[in-house]
Amino acid sequence: KPIVVPTQGSVTISIGTQPLVKRQGLLTVATSLQDQSGSVLVSAVVLLAARRLSPPSEKPEDLKGKPYGSTNQIYEKILFHGPQMRFITSVPICDESGILAEIAATRPPASWMQSPLRDQWIADPTALDAAFQAMILWTTQRKGAPSLPSFVSQYRQYRDFPSQGLRVAARIQSQ
């Protein structure tokens, strides 16, 4: 649910948390952002761990398929993003089971906002947005129309984001 901020105003939101729960050997806490009326805008379950989890054994290279096409064609004909948000540099694989996209390195927080609280991202907005851009490409190719996912089952980050760019692999669990 979007948060609408008036041009000359402010909006009050609340952060809600539930008690810690132990699940699959990890501590989890359910969280949510709520508007002034108490309606939940977005929710998530956060995993708490003393160290980063090990990545799954499945590799993006397990995806098979053909390249998607040139990035010029992708951004001119399918995606609506302007030059500052064109994060996909190539799509080497797109098939019925998922998509693999090469992503440009993110710019530091200071290039996105004035007086950022950090000089490095905790969760890279470039990678997160590019994952959704890749899913628009996948639905366009596989389903004949662009569409954004309406639900993300999980996001896990296994290491710091590299400064030279990265790969985003999205797997389709069911259709």
PDB file of C-alpha atoms in Angstrom:
ATOM      1  CA  LYS A   1       0.000   0.000   0.000  1.00  0.00           C
ATOM      2  CA  PRO A   2       1.576   3.333  -0.964  1.00  0.00           C
ATOM      3  CA  ILE A   3       2.382   6.063   1.513  1.00  0.00           C
ATOM      4  CA  VAL A   4       1.101   9.362   0.099  1.00  0.00           C
ATOM      5  CA  VAL A   5       2.904  12.421   1.423  1.00  0.00           C
ATOM      6  CA  PRO A   6       1.216  15.766   0.698  1.00  0.00           C
ATOM      7  CA  THR A   7       3.376  18.326  -1.090  1.00  0.00           C
ATOM      8  CA  GLN A   8       3.269  20.733   1.846  1.00  0.00           C
ATOM      9  CA  GLY A   9       2.864  18.329   4.715  1.00  0.00           C
ATOM     10  CA  SER A  10       3.981  15.267   6.557  1.00  0.00           C
ATOM     11  CA  VAL A  11       2.680  11.811   7.345  1.00  0.00           C
ATOM     12  CA  THR A  12       2.984   9.916  10.587  1.00  0.00           C
ATOM     13  CA  ILE A  13       3.762   6.217  10.315  1.00  0.00           C
ATOM     14  CA  SER A  14       4.350   3.698  13.086  1.00  0.00           C
ATOM     15  CA  ILE A  15       6.664   0.730  13.209  1.00  0.00           C
ATOM     16  CA  GLY A  16       5.162  -2.323  14.846  1.00  0.00           C
ATOM     17  CA  THR A  17       6.914  -5.471  16.028  1.00  0.00           C
ATOM     18  CA  GLN A  18       5.751  -8.763  17.456  1.00  0.00           C
ATOM     19  CA  PRO A  19       7.579 -10.880  20.065  1.00  0.00           C
ATOM     20  CA  LEU A  20      10.610 -12.890  18.955  1.00  0.00           C
ATOM     21  CA  VAL A  21       9.863 -16.379  17.623  1.00  0.00           C
ATOM     22  CA  LYS A  22      12.361 -19.197  17.096  1.00  0.00           C
ATOM     23  CA  ARG A  23      11.895 -20.695  13.610  1.00  0.00           C
ATOM     24  CA  GLN A  24      14.221 -23.203  11.926  1.00  0.00           C
ATOM     25  CA  GLY A  25      16.976 -22.437  14.429  1.00  0.00           C
ATOM     26  CA  LEU A  26      16.805 -18.667  13.873  1.00  0.00           C
ATOM     27  CA  LEU A  27      15.181 -15.888  15.809  1.00  0.00           C
ATOM     28  CA  THR A  28      12.553 -14.033  13.812  1.00  0.00           C
ATOM     29  CA  VAL A  29      10.507 -10.931  14.489  1.00  0.00           C
ATOM     30  CA  ALA A  30       7.398  -9.898  12.559  1.00  0.00           C
ATOM     31  CA  THR A  31       7.446  -6.186  11.721  1.00  0.00           C
ATOM     32  CA  SER A  32       5.116  -3.741   9.983  1.00  0.00           C
ATOM     33  CA  LEU A  33       4.720  -0.114   8.982  1.00  0.00           C
ATOM     34  CA  GLN A  34       1.294   1.288   9.842  1.00  0.00           C
ATOM     35  CA  ASP A  35      -0.469   4.511   8.876  1.00  0.00           C
ATOM     36  CA  GLN A  36      -2.189   6.886  11.317  1.00  0.00           C
ATOM     37  CA  SER A  37      -5.339   4.732  11.387  1.00  0.00           C
ATOM     38  CA  GLY A  38      -3.343   1.583  12.239  1.00  0.00           C
ATOM     39  CA  SER A  39      -3.725   0.018   8.772  1.00  0.00           C
ATOM     40  CA  VAL A  40      -0.709  -2.064   7.804  1.00  0.00           C
ATOM     41  CA  LEU A  41       1.133  -0.565   4.830  1.00  0.00           C
ATOM     42  CA  VAL A  42       3.870  -3.184   4.546  1.00  0.00           C
ATOM     43  CA  SER A  43       4.988  -6.107   6.666  1.00  0.00           C
ATOM     44  CA  ALA A  44       7.963  -8.435   6.861  1.00  0.00           C
ATOM     45  CA  VAL A  45       9.515 -11.127   9.002  1.00  0.00           C
ATOM     46  CA  VAL A  46      13.095 -10.239   9.914  1.00  0.00           C
ATOM     47  CA  LEU A  47      15.668 -12.978  10.579  1.00  0.00           C
ATOM     48  CA  LEU A  48      18.071 -12.255  13.423  1.00  0.00           C
ATOM     49  CA  ALA A  49      21.394 -14.074  13.402  1.00  0.00           C
ATOM     50  CA  ALA A  50      24.841 -13.607  14.927  1.00  0.00           C
ATOM     51  CA  ARG A  51      26.428 -14.004  11.472  1.00  0.00           C
ATOM     52  CA  ARG A  52      25.337 -14.051   7.866  1.00  0.00           C
ATOM     53  CA  LEU A  53      23.705 -17.204   6.631  1.00  0.00           C
ATOM     54  CA  SER A  54      25.407 -19.398   4.033  1.00  0.00           C
ATOM     55  CA  PRO A  55      24.021 -19.022   0.526  1.00  0.00           C
ATOM     56  CA  PRO A  56      22.056 -21.879  -1.014  1.00  0.00           C
ATOM     57  CA  SER A  57      23.932 -24.436  -3.092  1.00  0.00           C
ATOM     58  CA  GLU A  58      21.803 -23.615  -6.127  1.00  0.00           C
ATOM     59  CA  LYS A  59      23.682 -21.385  -8.560  1.00  0.00           C
ATOM     60  CA  PRO A  60      22.305 -18.831 -11.043  1.00  0.00           C
ATOM     61  CA  GLU A  61      24.167 -20.722 -13.758  1.00  0.00           C
ATOM     62  CA  ASP A  62      21.637 -23.558 -13.252  1.00  0.00           C
ATOM     63  CA  LEU A  63      19.208 -21.437 -15.277  1.00  0.00           C
ATOM     64  CA  LYS A  64      19.229 -22.338 -18.957  1.00  0.00           C
ATOM     65  CA  GLY A  65      17.968 -20.211 -21.791  1.00  0.00           C
ATOM     66  CA  LYS A  66      18.751 -17.520 -24.292  1.00  0.00           C
ATOM     67  CA  PRO A  67      19.812 -13.916 -23.780  1.00  0.00           C
ATOM     68  CA  TYR A  68      16.994 -11.402 -23.624  1.00  0.00           C
ATOM     69  CA  GLY A  69      18.229  -8.723 -26.038  1.00  0.00           C
ATOM     70  CA  SER A  70      20.092  -5.443 -25.948  1.00  0.00           C
ATOM     71  CA  THR A  71      19.637  -3.143 -22.982  1.00  0.00           C
ATOM     72  CA  ASN A  72      18.827  -0.256 -25.358  1.00  0.00           C
ATOM     73  CA  GLN A  73      15.925  -2.298 -26.713  1.00  0.00           C
ATOM     74  CA  ILE A  74      14.857  -3.339 -23.200  1.00  0.00           C
ATOM     75  CA  TYR A  75      14.669   0.237 -21.897  1.00  0.00           C
ATOM     76  CA  GLU A  76      13.226   1.774 -25.070  1.00  0.00           C
ATOM     77  CA  LYS A  77      10.489  -0.797 -25.733  1.00  0.00           C
ATOM     78  CA  ILE A  78       9.627  -2.559 -22.456  1.00  0.00           C
ATOM     79  CA  LEU A  79      10.823  -0.817 -19.305  1.00  0.00           C
ATOM     80  CA  PHE A  80       9.822   2.744 -18.434  1.00  0.00           C
ATOM     81  CA  HIS A  81      12.899   3.741 -16.430  1.00  0.00           C
ATOM     82  CA  GLY A  82      14.829   6.926 -17.127  1.00  0.00           C
ATOM     83  CA  PRO A  83      18.624   7.090 -17.453  1.00  0.00           C
ATOM     84  CA  GLN A  84      19.283   7.304 -13.675  1.00  0.00           C
ATOM     85  CA  MET A  85      17.341   4.076 -13.012  1.00  0.00           C
ATOM     86  CA  ARG A  86      18.614   1.905 -15.880  1.00  0.00           C
ATOM     87  CA  PHE A  87      20.427  -0.638 -13.742  1.00  0.00           C
ATOM     88  CA  ILE A  88      20.356  -3.740 -15.958  1.00  0.00           C
ATOM     89  CA  THR A  89      23.480  -4.005 -18.116  1.00  0.00           C
ATOM     90  CA  SER A  90      22.618  -7.367 -19.731  1.00  0.00           C
ATOM     91  CA  VAL A  91      20.249 -10.321 -19.446  1.00  0.00           C
ATOM     92  CA  PRO A  92      22.247 -13.416 -20.400  1.00  0.00           C
ATOM     93  CA  ILE A  93      19.468 -15.897 -19.533  1.00  0.00           C
ATOM     94  CA  CYS A  94      15.680 -15.786 -19.527  1.00  0.00           C
ATOM     95  CA  ASP A  95      13.654 -19.000 -19.584  1.00  0.00           C
ATOM     96  CA  GLU A  96      10.477 -20.501 -18.118  1.00  0.00           C
ATOM     97  CA  SER A  97      12.127 -21.088 -14.745  1.00  0.00           C
ATOM     98  CA  GLY A  98      13.576 -17.613 -14.196  1.00  0.00           C
ATOM     99  CA  ILE A  99      15.836 -14.810 -15.300  1.00  0.00           C
ATOM    100  CA  LEU A 100      19.467 -13.837 -14.733  1.00  0.00           C
ATOM    101  CA  ALA A 101      20.447 -10.172 -15.082  1.00  0.00           C
ATOM    102  CA  GLU A 102      23.790  -8.391 -14.809  1.00  0.00           C
ATOM    103  CA  ILE A 103      23.404  -5.227 -12.732  1.00  0.00           C
ATOM    104  CA  ALA A 104      25.450  -2.027 -12.640  1.00  0.00           C
ATOM    105  CA  ALA A 105      27.199  -1.045  -9.432  1.00  0.00           C
ATOM    106  CA  THR A 106      25.105   1.137  -7.182  1.00  0.00           C
ATOM    107  CA  ARG A 107      25.909   4.721  -6.487  1.00  0.00           C
ATOM    108  CA  PRO A 108      26.643   5.638  -2.839  1.00  0.00           C
ATOM    109  CA  PRO A 109      23.849   6.996  -0.644  1.00  0.00           C
ATOM    110  CA  ALA A 110      25.191  10.570  -0.972  1.00  0.00           C
ATOM    111  CA  SER A 111      24.386  10.504  -4.693  1.00  0.00           C
ATOM    112  CA  TRP A 112      20.728   9.645  -3.930  1.00  0.00           C
ATOM    113  CA  MET A 113      20.020  11.957  -0.990  1.00  0.00           C
ATOM    114  CA  GLN A 114      21.341  14.875   1.012  1.00  0.00           C
ATOM    115  CA  SER A 115      22.973  14.081   4.360  1.00  0.00           C
ATOM    116  CA  PRO A 116      22.603  10.287   4.316  1.00  0.00           C
ATOM    117  CA  LEU A 117      22.900   8.456   7.622  1.00  0.00           C
ATOM    118  CA  ARG A 118      25.407   5.994   6.137  1.00  0.00           C
ATOM    119  CA  ASP A 119      28.112   6.099   3.489  1.00  0.00           C
ATOM    120  CA  GLN A 120      27.280   2.548   2.312  1.00  0.00           C
ATOM    121  CA  TRP A 121      23.991   0.757   1.717  1.00  0.00           C
ATOM    122  CA  ILE A 122      22.841  -2.060   3.971  1.00  0.00           C
ATOM    123  CA  ALA A 123      20.446  -3.319   1.291  1.00  0.00           C
ATOM    124  CA  ASP A 124      21.357  -2.113  -2.195  1.00  0.00           C
ATOM    125  CA  PRO A 125      18.452  -0.181  -3.790  1.00  0.00           C
ATOM    126  CA  THR A 126      19.948  -0.740  -7.252  1.00  0.00           C
ATOM    127  CA  ALA A 127      19.879  -4.523  -6.859  1.00  0.00           C
ATOM    128  CA  LEU A 128      16.402  -4.513  -5.345  1.00  0.00           C
ATOM    129  CA  ASP A 129      14.920  -2.315  -8.077  1.00  0.00           C
ATOM    130  CA  ALA A 130      16.772  -4.230 -10.801  1.00  0.00           C
ATOM    131  CA  ALA A 131      15.251  -7.478  -9.545  1.00  0.00           C
ATOM    132  CA  PHE A 132      11.791  -6.017 -10.159  1.00  0.00           C
ATOM    133  CA  GLN A 133      12.901  -4.666 -13.545  1.00  0.00           C
ATOM    134  CA  ALA A 134      14.071  -8.186 -14.446  1.00  0.00           C
ATOM    135  CA  MET A 135      10.710  -9.633 -13.433  1.00  0.00           C
ATOM    136  CA  ILE A 136       8.945  -7.153 -15.743  1.00  0.00           C
ATOM    137  CA  LEU A 137      11.146  -8.506 -18.543  1.00  0.00           C
ATOM    138  CA  TRP A 138      10.374 -12.110 -17.570  1.00  0.00           C
ATOM    139  CA  THR A 139       6.598 -11.578 -17.527  1.00  0.00           C
ATOM    140  CA  THR A 140       6.759  -9.705 -20.838  1.00  0.00           C
ATOM    141  CA  GLN A 141       8.617 -12.573 -22.498  1.00  0.00           C
ATOM    142  CA  ARG A 142       6.878 -15.521 -20.827  1.00  0.00           C
ATOM    143  CA  LYS A 143       3.346 -14.152 -20.329  1.00  0.00           C
ATOM    144  CA  GLY A 144       3.088 -11.593 -23.135  1.00  0.00           C
ATOM    145  CA  ALA A 145       2.594  -8.549 -20.899  1.00  0.00           C
ATOM    146  CA  PRO A 146       4.673  -6.581 -18.385  1.00  0.00           C
ATOM    147  CA  SER A 147       3.773  -7.164 -14.756  1.00  0.00           C
ATOM    148  CA  LEU A 148       5.374  -6.588 -11.385  1.00  0.00           C
ATOM    149  CA  PRO A 149       5.301  -9.272  -8.730  1.00  0.00           C
ATOM    150  CA  SER A 150       2.685  -8.492  -6.112  1.00  0.00           C
ATOM    151  CA  PHE A 151       4.435 -10.552  -3.478  1.00  0.00           C
ATOM    152  CA  VAL A 152       8.037 -11.425  -2.633  1.00  0.00           C
ATOM    153  CA  SER A 153       8.330 -14.528  -0.488  1.00  0.00           C
ATOM    154  CA  GLN A 154      11.800 -13.783   0.805  1.00  0.00           C
ATOM    155  CA  TYR A 155      14.850 -11.580   0.486  1.00  0.00           C
ATOM    156  CA  ARG A 156      18.131 -12.774   1.893  1.00  0.00           C
ATOM    157  CA  GLN A 157      21.469 -11.067   1.590  1.00  0.00           C
ATOM    158  CA  TYR A 158      24.498 -13.294   2.021  1.00  0.00           C
ATOM    159  CA  ARG A 159      27.294 -10.711   1.767  1.00  0.00           C
ATOM    160  CA  ASP A 160      28.046  -7.015   1.260  1.00  0.00           C
ATOM    161  CA  PHE A 161      27.238  -5.688  -2.171  1.00  0.00           C
ATOM    162  CA  PRO A 162      30.279  -5.562  -4.459  1.00  0.00           C
ATOM    163  CA  SER A 163      31.453  -2.205  -5.803  1.00  0.00           C
ATOM    164  CA  GLN A 164      31.713  -3.450  -9.398  1.00  0.00           C
ATOM    165  CA  GLY A 165      28.115  -4.633  -9.896  1.00  0.00           C
ATOM    166  CA  LEU A 166      26.432  -7.981  -9.433  1.00  0.00           C
ATOM    167  CA  ARG A 167      24.036 -10.591 -10.777  1.00  0.00           C
ATOM    168  CA  VAL A 168      20.381 -10.855  -9.876  1.00  0.00           C
ATOM    169  CA  ALA A 169      18.758 -14.258 -10.347  1.00  0.00           C
ATOM    170  CA  ALA A 170      15.001 -14.640  -9.958  1.00  0.00           C
ATOM    171  CA  ARG A 171      13.439 -18.092  -9.887  1.00  0.00           C
ATOM    172  CA  ILE A 172       9.806 -18.717 -10.586  1.00  0.00           C
ATOM    173  CA  GLN A 173       8.314 -21.069  -7.984  1.00  0.00           C
ATOM    174  CA  SER A 174       4.841 -21.474  -9.511  1.00  0.00           C
ATOM    175  CA  GLN A 175       2.829 -19.977 -12.346  1.00  0.00           C
TER     176      GLN A 175
END
